[in-house]
PDB file of N, CA and C in Angstrom:
ATOM      1  N   MET F 203       5.901 -24.962  96.380  1.00 56.00           N
ATOM      2  CA  MET F 203       6.284 -25.589  95.144  1.00 56.00           C
ATOM      3  C   MET F 203       7.501 -25.515  94.815  1.00 56.00           C
ATOM      4  N   GLY F 204       8.358 -26.626  94.455  1.00 60.00           N
ATOM      5  CA  GLY F 204       9.774 -26.663  94.208  1.00 60.00           C
ATOM      6  C   GLY F 204      10.194 -26.047  92.690  1.00 60.00           C
ATOM      7  N   ILE F 205      11.384 -25.772  92.497  1.00 57.00           N
ATOM      8  CA  ILE F 205      11.919 -25.247  91.397  1.00 57.00           C
ATOM      9  C   ILE F 205      11.594 -26.317  90.202  1.00 57.00           C
ATOM     10  N   GLU F 206      11.592 -27.527  90.648  1.00 60.00           N
ATOM     11  CA  GLU F 206      11.346 -28.543  89.582  1.00 60.00           C
ATOM     12  C   GLU F 206       9.745 -28.455  89.170  1.00 60.00           C
ATOM     13  N   ASN F 207       8.946 -28.553  90.081  1.00 56.00           N
ATOM     14  CA  ASN F 207       7.390 -28.278  89.545  1.00 56.00           C
ATOM     15  C   ASN F 207       7.205 -26.914  88.785  1.00 56.00           C
ATOM     16  N   VAL F 208       7.988 -25.991  89.221  1.00 50.00           N
ATOM     17  CA  VAL F 208       7.779 -24.462  88.453  1.00 50.00           C
ATOM     18  C   VAL F 208       8.332 -24.717  86.972  1.00 50.00           C
ATOM     19  N   VAL F 209       9.533 -25.506  86.762  1.00 52.00           N
ATOM     20  CA  VAL F 209      10.060 -25.809  85.389  1.00 52.00           C
ATOM     21  C   VAL F 209       9.068 -26.604  84.777  1.00 52.00           C
ATOM     22  N   GLU F 210       8.672 -27.726  85.228  1.00 58.00           N
ATOM     23  CA  GLU F 210       7.611 -28.580  84.563  1.00 58.00           C
ATOM     24  C   GLU F 210       6.447 -27.734  84.131  1.00 58.00           C
ATOM     25  N   ASN F 211       5.822 -26.843  85.063  1.00 59.00           N
ATOM     26  CA  ASN F 211       4.579 -26.269  84.648  1.00 59.00           C
ATOM     27  C   ASN F 211       4.693 -25.298  83.427  1.00 59.00           C
ATOM     28  N   LYS F 212       6.020 -24.835  83.504  1.00 61.00           N
ATOM     29  CA  LYS F 212       6.404 -23.745  82.469  1.00 61.00           C
ATOM     30  C   LYS F 212       6.553 -24.477  80.908  1.00 61.00           C
ATOM     31  N   LYS F 213       7.200 -25.829  81.159  1.00 58.00           N
ATOM     32  CA  LYS F 213       7.044 -26.672  79.914  1.00 58.00           C
ATOM     33  C   LYS F 213       5.744 -26.958  79.371  1.00 58.00           C
ATOM     34  N   LYS F 214       4.789 -27.656  80.314  1.00 61.00           N
ATOM     35  CA  LYS F 214       3.508 -27.991  80.067  1.00 61.00           C
ATOM     36  C   LYS F 214       2.642 -26.576  79.441  1.00 61.00           C
ATOM     37  N   GLN F 215       2.948 -25.547  79.929  1.00 63.00           N
ATOM     38  CA  GLN F 215       2.030 -24.079  79.506  1.00 63.00           C
ATOM     39  C   GLN F 215       2.765 -23.935  78.054  1.00 63.00           C
ATOM     40  N   SER F 216       3.939 -23.952  77.819  1.00 65.00           N
ATOM     41  CA  SER F 216       4.697 -23.800  76.556  1.00 65.00           C
ATOM     42  C   SER F 216       4.035 -24.745  75.576  1.00 65.00           C
ATOM     43  N   LEU F 217       4.002 -26.110  75.813  1.00 64.00           N
ATOM     44  CA  LEU F 217       3.312 -27.092  74.995  1.00 64.00           C
ATOM     45  C   LEU F 217       1.815 -26.714  74.607  1.00 64.00           C
ATOM     46  N   ARG F 218       1.026 -26.149  75.527  1.00 76.00           N
ATOM     47  CA  ARG F 218      -0.360 -25.988  75.465  1.00 76.00           C
ATOM     48  C   ARG F 218      -0.170 -24.747  74.497  1.00 76.00           C
ATOM     49  N   ASN F 219       0.546 -23.619  74.758  1.00 78.00           N
ATOM     50  CA  ASN F 219       0.715 -22.500  73.657  1.00 78.00           C
ATOM     51  C   ASN F 219       0.946 -22.997  72.252  1.00 78.00           C
ATOM     52  N   ASN F 220       1.913 -23.923  72.286  1.00 77.00           N
ATOM     53  CA  ASN F 220       2.042 -24.535  70.887  1.00 77.00           C
ATOM     54  C   ASN F 220       1.129 -24.924  70.352  1.00 77.00           C
ATOM     55  N   GLU F 221       0.474 -25.635  71.003  1.00 77.00           N
ATOM     56  CA  GLU F 221      -0.837 -26.420  70.371  1.00 77.00           C
ATOM     57  C   GLU F 221      -1.869 -25.419  70.251  1.00 77.00           C
ATOM     58  N   TYR F 222      -2.290 -24.474  70.902  1.00 75.00           N
ATOM     59  CA  TYR F 222      -3.312 -23.286  70.791  1.00 75.00           C
ATOM     60  C   TYR F 222      -2.946 -22.680  69.273  1.00 75.00           C
ATOM     61  N   TYR F 223      -1.824 -22.697  69.017  1.00 75.00           N
ATOM     62  CA  TYR F 223      -1.527 -21.771  67.719  1.00 75.00           C
ATOM     63  C   TYR F 223      -0.992 -22.919  66.674  1.00 75.00           C
ATOM     64  N   GLN F 224      -1.061 -23.927  66.903  1.00 78.00           N
ATOM     65  CA  GLN F 224      -0.575 -25.111  66.107  1.00 78.00           C
ATOM     66  C   GLN F 224       0.424 -25.010  65.304  1.00 78.00           C
ATOM     67  N   THR F 225       1.665 -24.808  66.125  1.00 82.00           N
ATOM     68  CA  THR F 225       2.992 -24.801  65.841  1.00 82.00           C
ATOM     69  C   THR F 225       3.648 -25.777  66.031  1.00 82.00           C
ATOM     70  N   GLN F 226       3.255 -26.855  67.084  1.00 84.00           N
ATOM     71  CA  GLN F 226       3.787 -27.902  67.786  1.00 84.00           C
ATOM     72  C   GLN F 226       4.263 -28.859  66.674  1.00 84.00           C
ATOM     73  N   GLU F 227       3.347 -29.219  65.653  1.00 85.00           N
ATOM     74  CA  GLU F 227       3.961 -30.261  64.758  1.00 85.00           C
ATOM     75  C   GLU F 227       5.079 -29.637  63.954  1.00 85.00           C
ATOM     76  N   LEU F 228       5.069 -28.614  63.379  1.00 85.00           N
ATOM     77  CA  LEU F 228       5.964 -27.954  62.692  1.00 85.00           C
ATOM     78  C   LEU F 228       7.447 -27.974  63.341  1.00 85.00           C
ATOM     79  N   TYR F 229       7.392 -27.409  64.544  1.00 85.00           N
ATOM     80  CA  TYR F 229       8.439 -27.511  65.319  1.00 85.00           C
ATOM     81  C   TYR F 229       9.168 -28.784  65.603  1.00 85.00           C
ATOM     82  N   ASP F 230       8.006 -29.879  65.855  1.00 90.00           N
ATOM     83  CA  ASP F 230       8.477 -31.057  66.099  1.00 90.00           C
ATOM     84  C   ASP F 230       9.370 -31.773  64.668  1.00 90.00           C
ATOM     85  N   LEU F 231       8.784 -31.606  63.397  1.00 89.00           N
ATOM     86  CA  LEU F 231       9.294 -31.694  62.133  1.00 89.00           C
ATOM     87  C   LEU F 231      10.633 -30.931  62.174  1.00 89.00           C
ATOM     88  N   LEU F 232      10.846 -29.882  62.402  1.00 90.00           N
ATOM     89  CA  LEU F 232      12.183 -29.086  62.336  1.00 90.00           C
ATOM     90  C   LEU F 232      13.140 -29.952  63.115  1.00 90.00           C
ATOM     91  N   TYR F 233      12.744 -30.062  64.305  1.00 92.00           N
ATOM     92  CA  TYR F 233      13.657 -30.814  65.364  1.00 92.00           C
ATOM     93  C   TYR F 233      14.119 -32.021  64.715  1.00 92.00           C
ATOM     94  N   GLU F 234      13.245 -33.058  64.236  1.00 94.00           N
ATOM     95  CA  GLU F 234      13.461 -34.291  63.753  1.00 94.00           C
ATOM     96  C   GLU F 234      14.558 -34.115  62.560  1.00 94.00           C
ATOM     97  N   LYS F 235      14.328 -32.990  61.693  1.00 94.00           N
ATOM     98  CA  LYS F 235      15.221 -32.928  60.645  1.00 94.00           C
ATOM     99  C   LYS F 235      16.427 -32.393  61.175  1.00 94.00           C
ATOM    100  N   SER F 236      16.485 -31.695  62.136  1.00 94.00           N
ATOM    101  CA  SER F 236      17.699 -31.150  62.551  1.00 94.00           C
ATOM    102  C   SER F 236      18.607 -32.344  63.126  1.00 94.00           C
ATOM    103  N   LYS F 237      17.914 -33.280  63.777  1.00 95.00           N
ATOM    104  CA  LYS F 237      18.760 -34.212  64.288  1.00 95.00           C
ATOM    105  C   LYS F 237      19.292 -35.232  63.382  1.00 95.00           C
ATOM    106  N   ARG F 238      18.907 -35.183  62.054  1.00 96.00           N
ATOM    107  CA  ARG F 238      19.247 -36.003  61.099  1.00 96.00           C
ATOM    108  C   ARG F 238      20.534 -35.216  60.177  1.00 96.00           C
ATOM    109  N   GLY F 239      20.640 -33.980  60.905  1.00 95.00           N
ATOM    110  CA  GLY F 239      21.552 -33.185  59.958  1.00 95.00           C
ATOM    111  C   GLY F 239      21.236 -32.307  58.902  1.00 95.00           C
ATOM    112  N   SER F 240      19.847 -31.956  58.886  1.00 93.00           N
ATOM    113  CA  SER F 240      19.261 -31.038  57.852  1.00 93.00           C
ATOM    114  C   SER F 240      19.764 -29.691  58.099  1.00 93.00           C
ATOM    115  N   HIS F 241      19.922 -28.511  57.211  1.00 91.00           N
ATOM    116  CA  HIS F 241      20.349 -27.117  57.487  1.00 91.00           C
ATOM    117  C   HIS F 241      19.113 -26.777  56.821  1.00 91.00           C
ATOM    118  N   PHE F 242      18.983 -25.274  57.478  1.00 89.00           N
ATOM    119  CA  PHE F 242      17.674 -24.677  57.245  1.00 89.00           C
ATOM    120  C   PHE F 242      18.324 -23.384  56.572  1.00 89.00           C
ATOM    121  N   HIS F 243      17.374 -23.028  55.646  1.00 86.00           N
ATOM    122  CA  HIS F 243      17.868 -21.535  55.025  1.00 86.00           C
ATOM    123  C   HIS F 243      16.474 -20.585  55.081  1.00 86.00           C
ATOM    124  N   ASN F 244      16.502 -19.319  55.031  1.00 81.00           N
ATOM    125  CA  ASN F 244      15.223 -18.625  54.982  1.00 81.00           C
ATOM    126  C   ASN F 244      14.107 -18.776  55.896  1.00 81.00           C
ATOM    127  N   LEU F 245      14.524 -18.967  57.237  1.00 86.00           N
ATOM    128  CA  LEU F 245      13.173 -19.192  58.120  1.00 86.00           C
ATOM    129  C   LEU F 245      12.519 -18.149  58.578  1.00 86.00           C
ATOM    130  N   VAL F 246      12.837 -16.858  57.969  1.00 85.00           N
ATOM    131  CA  VAL F 246      12.359 -15.879  58.264  1.00 85.00           C
ATOM    132  C   VAL F 246      10.612 -15.704  57.925  1.00 85.00           C
ATOM    133  N   GLU F 247      10.230 -16.730  56.832  1.00 87.00           N
ATOM    134  CA  GLU F 247       8.927 -16.666  56.394  1.00 87.00           C
ATOM    135  C   GLU F 247       8.297 -17.289  57.621  1.00 87.00           C
ATOM    136  N   MET F 248       8.838 -18.492  58.254  1.00 87.00           N
ATOM    137  CA  MET F 248       7.979 -18.962  59.438  1.00 87.00           C
ATOM    138  C   MET F 248       8.239 -18.201  60.680  1.00 87.00           C
ATOM    139  N   ILE F 249       9.273 -17.627  60.995  1.00 87.00           N
ATOM    140  CA  ILE F 249       9.126 -16.783  62.059  1.00 87.00           C
ATOM    141  C   ILE F 249       8.194 -15.511  62.201  1.00 87.00           C
ATOM    142  N   THR F 250       7.889 -15.079  60.579  1.00 91.00           N
ATOM    143  CA  THR F 250       7.139 -13.965  60.660  1.00 91.00           C
ATOM    144  C   THR F 250       5.629 -14.360  60.311  1.00 91.00           C
ATOM    145  N   GLU F 251       5.422 -15.609  60.431  1.00 91.00           N
ATOM    146  CA  GLU F 251       3.811 -16.253  60.605  1.00 91.00           C
ATOM    147  C   GLU F 251       3.202 -15.587  61.720  1.00 91.00           C
ATOM    148  N   ARG F 252       1.988 -15.406  61.557  1.00 92.00           N
ATOM    149  CA  ARG F 252       0.972 -14.608  62.473  1.00 92.00           C
ATOM    150  C   ARG F 252       0.961 -15.599  63.636  1.00 92.00           C
ATOM    151  N   GLU F 253       1.063 -16.787  63.404  1.00 91.00           N
ATOM    152  CA  GLU F 253       0.814 -17.701  64.651  1.00 91.00           C
ATOM    153  C   GLU F 253       2.045 -17.812  65.389  1.00 91.00           C
ATOM    154  N   ASN F 254       3.168 -17.736  64.860  1.00 90.00           N
ATOM    155  CA  ASN F 254       4.427 -17.828  65.544  1.00 90.00           C
ATOM    156  C   ASN F 254       4.760 -16.170  66.181  1.00 90.00           C
ATOM    157  N   ILE F 255       4.353 -15.271  65.573  1.00 92.00           N
ATOM    158  CA  ILE F 255       4.597 -13.967  66.443  1.00 92.00           C
ATOM    159  C   ILE F 255       3.611 -13.937  67.417  1.00 92.00           C
ATOM    160  N   LEU F 256       2.213 -14.425  67.438  1.00 92.00           N
ATOM    161  CA  LEU F 256       1.342 -14.394  68.743  1.00 92.00           C
ATOM    162  C   LEU F 256       1.788 -15.431  69.672  1.00 92.00           C
ATOM    163  N   LEU F 257       2.470 -16.369  69.156  1.00 90.00           N
ATOM    164  CA  LEU F 257       2.908 -17.547  70.433  1.00 90.00           C
ATOM    165  C   LEU F 257       4.087 -16.898  71.008  1.00 90.00           C
ATOM    166  N   ALA F 258       5.016 -16.227  70.325  1.00 89.00           N
ATOM    167  CA  ALA F 258       6.218 -15.699  71.065  1.00 89.00           C
ATOM    168  C   ALA F 258       5.829 -14.322  72.015  1.00 89.00           C
ATOM    169  N   TYR F 259       4.682 -13.631  71.384  1.00 90.00           N
ATOM    170  CA  TYR F 259       4.349 -12.851  72.604  1.00 90.00           C
ATOM    171  C   TYR F 259       3.614 -13.268  73.741  1.00 90.00           C
ATOM    172  N   ARG F 260       2.878 -14.419  73.564  1.00 88.00           N
ATOM    173  CA  ARG F 260       2.128 -15.069  74.611  1.00 88.00           C
ATOM    174  C   ARG F 260       3.316 -15.760  75.556  1.00 88.00           C
ATOM    175  N   ASN F 261       4.452 -16.187  75.202  1.00 86.00           N
ATOM    176  CA  ASN F 261       5.482 -16.779  75.975  1.00 86.00           C
ATOM    177  C   ASN F 261       6.296 -15.880  76.730  1.00 86.00           C
ATOM    178  N   ILE F 262       6.521 -14.897  75.944  1.00 86.00           N
ATOM    179  CA  ILE F 262       7.311 -13.795  76.566  1.00 86.00           C
ATOM    180  C   ILE F 262       6.928 -12.917  77.532  1.00 86.00           C
ATOM    181  N   LYS F 263       5.458 -12.740  77.590  1.00 86.00           N
ATOM    182  CA  LYS F 263       4.776 -11.709  78.461  1.00 86.00           C
ATOM    183  C   LYS F 263       4.781 -12.498  79.805  1.00 86.00           C
ATOM    184  N   SER F 264       4.808 -13.864  79.973  1.00 81.00           N
ATOM    185  CA  SER F 264       4.682 -14.588  81.195  1.00 81.00           C
ATOM    186  C   SER F 264       6.073 -14.663  81.817  1.00 81.00           C
ATOM    187  N   ASN F 265       7.114 -14.156  81.111  1.00 83.00           N
ATOM    188  CA  ASN F 265       8.612 -14.202  81.643  1.00 83.00           C
ATOM    189  C   ASN F 265       8.748 -13.264  82.824  1.00 83.00           C
ATOM    190  N   ARG F 266       9.287 -13.596  83.691  1.00 82.00           N
ATOM    191  CA  ARG F 266       9.738 -12.808  84.850  1.00 82.00           C
ATOM    192  C   ARG F 266      10.163 -11.519  84.649  1.00 82.00           C
ATOM    193  N   GLY F 267      11.160 -11.454  83.596  1.00 82.00           N
ATOM    194  CA  GLY F 267      11.980 -10.227  83.177  1.00 82.00           C
ATOM    195  C   GLY F 267      11.088  -9.423  82.023  1.00 82.00           C
ATOM    196  N   SER F 268      10.177  -9.880  81.774  1.00 85.00           N
ATOM    197  CA  SER F 268       9.296  -8.954  80.653  1.00 85.00           C
ATOM    198  C   SER F 268       8.825  -7.687  81.018  1.00 85.00           C
ATOM    199  N   ASN F 269       8.850  -7.280  82.356  1.00 87.00           N
ATOM    200  CA  ASN F 269       8.697  -6.202  82.993  1.00 87.00           C
ATOM    201  C   ASN F 269       9.841  -5.039  82.769  1.00 87.00           C
ATOM    202  N   THR F 270      11.139  -5.842  82.683  1.00 88.00           N
ATOM    203  CA  THR F 270      12.422  -4.834  82.570  1.00 88.00           C
ATOM    204  C   THR F 270      12.621  -4.182  81.305  1.00 88.00           C
ATOM    205  N   PRO F 271      12.609  -2.793  81.176  1.00 89.00           N
ATOM    206  CA  PRO F 271      12.781  -2.130  79.685  1.00 89.00           C
ATOM    207  C   PRO F 271      14.035  -2.455  79.062  1.00 89.00           C
ATOM    208  N   GLY F 272      13.685  -2.780  77.841  1.00 83.00           N
ATOM    209  CA  GLY F 272      15.062  -2.906  77.019  1.00 83.00           C
ATOM    210  C   GLY F 272      15.600  -1.619  76.596  1.00 83.00           C
ATOM    211  N   VAL F 273      16.536  -1.790  75.594  1.00 82.00           N
ATOM    212  CA  VAL F 273      17.382  -0.436  75.138  1.00 82.00           C
ATOM    213  C   VAL F 273      16.560   0.393  74.800  1.00 82.00           C
ATOM    214  N   ASN F 274      15.461   0.075  74.088  1.00 83.00           N
ATOM    215  CA  ASN F 274      14.399   0.918  73.560  1.00 83.00           C
ATOM    216  C   ASN F 274      13.400   1.458  74.434  1.00 83.00           C
ATOM    217  N   ASN F 275      13.603   0.901  75.706  1.00 88.00           N
ATOM    218  CA  ASN F 275      12.866   1.490  77.078  1.00 88.00           C
ATOM    219  C   ASN F 275      11.379   1.039  76.980  1.00 88.00           C
ATOM    220  N   THR F 276      11.176  -0.024  76.331  1.00 86.00           N
ATOM    221  CA  THR F 276       9.569  -0.637  76.397  1.00 86.00           C
ATOM    222  C   THR F 276       9.796  -1.946  76.909  1.00 86.00           C
ATOM    223  N   VAL F 277       8.702  -2.102  77.393  1.00 88.00           N
ATOM    224  CA  VAL F 277       8.427  -3.457  78.057  1.00 88.00           C
ATOM    225  C   VAL F 277       7.285  -4.222  77.294  1.00 88.00           C
ATOM    226  N   ILE F 278       7.124  -5.620  77.538  1.00 88.00           N
ATOM    227  CA  ILE F 278       6.016  -6.353  76.821  1.00 88.00           C
ATOM    228  C   ILE F 278       4.743  -5.920  76.828  1.00 88.00           C
ATOM    229  N   ASP F 279       4.349  -5.154  78.110  1.00 87.00           N
ATOM    230  CA  ASP F 279       3.134  -4.700  78.279  1.00 87.00           C
ATOM    231  C   ASP F 279       2.794  -3.553  77.188  1.00 87.00           C
ATOM    232  N   ASP F 280       3.618  -3.025  76.798  1.00 88.00           N
ATOM    233  CA  ASP F 280       3.515  -1.863  75.794  1.00 88.00           C
ATOM    234  C   ASP F 280       2.775  -2.451  74.523  1.00 88.00           C
ATOM    235  N   LEU F 281       2.805  -3.584  74.468  1.00 85.00           N
ATOM    236  CA  LEU F 281       2.410  -4.276  72.995  1.00 85.00           C
ATOM    237  C   LEU F 281       0.893  -4.693  73.488  1.00 85.00           C
ATOM    238  N   ALA F 282       0.567  -4.656  74.502  1.00 86.00           N
ATOM    239  CA  ALA F 282      -0.758  -5.513  75.063  1.00 86.00           C
ATOM    240  C   ALA F 282      -1.992  -4.629  74.337  1.00 86.00           C
ATOM    241  N   ARG F 283      -1.783  -3.307  74.264  1.00 89.00           N
ATOM    242  CA  ARG F 283      -2.989  -2.688  73.742  1.00 89.00           C
ATOM    243  C   ARG F 283      -2.907  -2.688  72.487  1.00 89.00           C
ATOM    244  N   TRP F 284      -2.179  -3.379  71.696  1.00 92.00           N
ATOM    245  CA  TRP F 284      -2.394  -3.623  70.334  1.00 92.00           C
ATOM    246  C   TRP F 284      -3.332  -4.823  69.905  1.00 92.00           C
ATOM    247  N   THR F 285      -3.761  -4.804  68.803  1.00 94.00           N
ATOM    248  CA  THR F 285      -4.641  -5.831  68.043  1.00 94.00           C
ATOM    249  C   THR F 285      -3.681  -7.028  67.609  1.00 94.00           C
ATOM    250  N   PRO F 286      -4.011  -7.970  67.414  1.00 93.00           N
ATOM    251  CA  PRO F 286      -3.092  -9.179  66.936  1.00 93.00           C
ATOM    252  C   PRO F 286      -2.575  -8.767  65.499  1.00 93.00           C
ATOM    253  N   LYS F 287      -3.591  -8.083  64.866  1.00 95.00           N
ATOM    254  CA  LYS F 287      -3.096  -7.691  63.338  1.00 95.00           C
ATOM    255  C   LYS F 287      -1.932  -6.497  63.528  1.00 95.00           C
ATOM    256  N   GLU F 288      -2.366  -5.445  64.196  1.00 95.00           N
ATOM    257  CA  GLU F 288      -1.339  -4.591  64.691  1.00 95.00           C
ATOM    258  C   GLU F 288      -0.090  -4.976  64.968  1.00 95.00           C
ATOM    259  N   MET F 289       0.121  -6.023  65.997  1.00 92.00           N
ATOM    260  CA  MET F 289       1.208  -6.712  66.577  1.00 92.00           C
ATOM    261  C   MET F 289       2.160  -7.263  65.516  1.00 92.00           C
ATOM    262  N   THR F 290       1.408  -8.114  64.591  1.00 94.00           N
ATOM    263  CA  THR F 290       1.845  -8.937  63.491  1.00 94.00           C
ATOM    264  C   THR F 290       2.494  -8.132  62.715  1.00 94.00           C
ATOM    265  N   ARG F 291       2.099  -6.895  62.403  1.00 94.00           N
ATOM    266  CA  ARG F 291       2.354  -6.058  61.123  1.00 94.00           C
ATOM    267  C   ARG F 291       3.692  -5.287  61.924  1.00 94.00           C
ATOM    268  N   TYR F 292       3.616  -4.934  63.102  1.00 90.00           N
ATOM    269  CA  TYR F 292       4.775  -4.268  63.634  1.00 90.00           C
ATOM    270  C   TYR F 292       6.080  -5.029  63.844  1.00 90.00           C
ATOM    271  N   VAL F 293       5.772  -6.556  64.029  1.00 89.00           N
ATOM    272  CA  VAL F 293       6.964  -7.586  64.335  1.00 89.00           C
ATOM    273  C   VAL F 293       7.537  -7.776  62.753  1.00 89.00           C
ATOM    274  N   ARG F 294       6.646  -7.882  61.886  1.00 93.00           N
ATOM    275  CA  ARG F 294       6.953  -7.934  60.205  1.00 93.00           C
ATOM    276  C   ARG F 294       7.895  -6.814  59.851  1.00 93.00           C
ATOM    277  N   GLU F 295       7.554  -5.528  60.272  1.00 91.00           N
ATOM    278  CA  GLU F 295       8.186  -4.455  59.620  1.00 91.00           C
ATOM    279  C   GLU F 295       9.453  -4.409  60.481  1.00 91.00           C
ATOM    280  N   ARG F 296       9.557  -4.562  61.725  1.00 86.00           N
ATOM    281  CA  ARG F 296      10.691  -4.756  62.467  1.00 86.00           C
ATOM    282  C   ARG F 296      11.966  -5.660  61.797  1.00 86.00           C
ATOM    283  N   LEU F 297      11.325  -6.598  61.487  1.00 87.00           N
ATOM    284  CA  LEU F 297      12.247  -7.897  60.829  1.00 87.00           C
ATOM    285  C   LEU F 297      12.679  -7.588  59.653  1.00 87.00           C
ATOM    286  N   GLU F 298      11.985  -6.738  58.611  1.00 86.00           N
ATOM    287  CA  GLU F 298      12.149  -6.684  57.328  1.00 86.00           C
ATOM    288  C   GLU F 298      13.378  -6.003  57.258  1.00 86.00           C
ATOM    289  N   TYR F 299      13.939  -5.066  57.915  1.00 82.00           N
ATOM    290  CA  TYR F 299      15.348  -4.375  57.995  1.00 82.00           C
ATOM    291  C   TYR F 299      15.948  -4.538  58.924  1.00 82.00           C
ATOM    292  N   TYR F 300      15.991  -5.450  59.730  1.00 80.00           N
ATOM    293  CA  TYR F 300      16.383  -5.875  60.998  1.00 80.00           C
ATOM    294  C   TYR F 300      17.949  -5.611  61.170  1.00 80.00           C
ATOM    295  N   GLU F 301      18.138  -4.955  62.213  1.00 79.00           N
ATOM    296  CA  GLU F 301      19.699  -4.618  62.611  1.00 79.00           C
ATOM    297  C   GLU F 301      19.555  -4.692  64.028  1.00 79.00           C
ATOM    298  N   PRO F 302      20.425  -5.378  64.621  1.00 76.00           N
ATOM    299  CA  PRO F 302      20.719  -5.420  66.136  1.00 76.00           C
ATOM    300  C   PRO F 302      20.736  -4.320  66.776  1.00 76.00           C
ATOM    301  N   MET F 303      20.123  -4.262  67.955  1.00 78.00           N
ATOM    302  CA  MET F 303      20.185  -3.280  68.927  1.00 78.00           C
ATOM    303  C   MET F 303      21.508  -3.389  69.666  1.00 78.00           C
ATOM    304  N   PRO F 304      22.099  -2.377  70.292  1.00 84.00           N
ATOM    305  CA  PRO F 304      23.230  -2.634  71.165  1.00 84.00           C
ATOM    306  C   PRO F 304      22.814  -3.287  72.310  1.00 84.00           C
ATOM    307  N   VAL F 305      23.560  -4.007  72.941  1.00 85.00           N
ATOM    308  CA  VAL F 305      23.344  -4.823  73.984  1.00 85.00           C
ATOM    309  C   VAL F 305      23.428  -3.959  75.317  1.00 85.00           C
ATOM    310  N   ARG F 306      22.378  -4.095  76.077  1.00 82.00           N
ATOM    311  CA  ARG F 306      22.225  -3.489  77.494  1.00 82.00           C
ATOM    312  C   ARG F 306      23.129  -4.356  78.548  1.00 82.00           C
ATOM    313  N   ARG F 307      24.274  -3.437  78.744  1.00 85.00           N
ATOM    314  CA  ARG F 307      24.887  -4.214  79.932  1.00 85.00           C
ATOM    315  C   ARG F 307      25.001  -3.595  81.092  1.00 85.00           C
ATOM    316  N   GLU F 308      25.170  -4.162  82.222  1.00 87.00           N
ATOM    317  CA  GLU F 308      25.128  -3.888  83.404  1.00 87.00           C
ATOM    318  C   GLU F 308      26.173  -4.344  84.369  1.00 87.00           C
ATOM    319  N   TYR F 309      27.248  -3.569  84.743  1.00 89.00           N
ATOM    320  CA  TYR F 309      28.377  -3.994  85.553  1.00 89.00           C
ATOM    321  C   TYR F 309      28.111  -4.276  86.834  1.00 89.00           C
ATOM    322  N   ILE F 310      28.378  -5.236  87.566  1.00 89.00           N
ATOM    323  CA  ILE F 310      28.059  -5.707  88.890  1.00 89.00           C
ATOM    324  C   ILE F 310      29.502  -5.483  89.601  1.00 89.00           C
ATOM    325  N   PRO F 311      29.720  -4.634  90.537  1.00 90.00           N
ATOM    326  CA  PRO F 311      31.054  -4.494  91.195  1.00 90.00           C
ATOM    327  C   PRO F 311      31.318  -5.674  92.000  1.00 90.00           C
ATOM    328  N   LYS F 312      32.623  -6.132  91.819  1.00 90.00           N
ATOM    329  CA  LYS F 312      33.038  -7.143  92.456  1.00 90.00           C
ATOM    330  C   LYS F 312      33.936  -6.930  93.855  1.00 90.00           C
ATOM    331  N   PRO F 313      33.798  -7.380  94.838  1.00 85.00           N
ATOM    332  CA  PRO F 313      34.534  -7.151  96.070  1.00 85.00           C
ATOM    333  C   PRO F 313      36.358  -7.303  95.810  1.00 85.00           C
TER     334      PRO F 313
END
């Protein structure tokens, strides 16, 4: 399977996930408005909707790097044992007083 097929399959899966959580119509509307120059404020409400949080989890868990620990030493599988309600509550609480964590940086020696 070529890289083009892999990319196309990921796009199709992402679209199916959006349709499953009924977010595609909203994303299309926001995209159209942005193309016409609209500006958006207070998108946190949309970000913290249950469906959006579960969609993000579903998309992230299939990423190749999802098993690489972050700066807080957790991986996406650590969330798999939670119920959707617990996960939604966790994400909402984290975003309520969000402060970015330090960037994890790995220097690669150059010859």
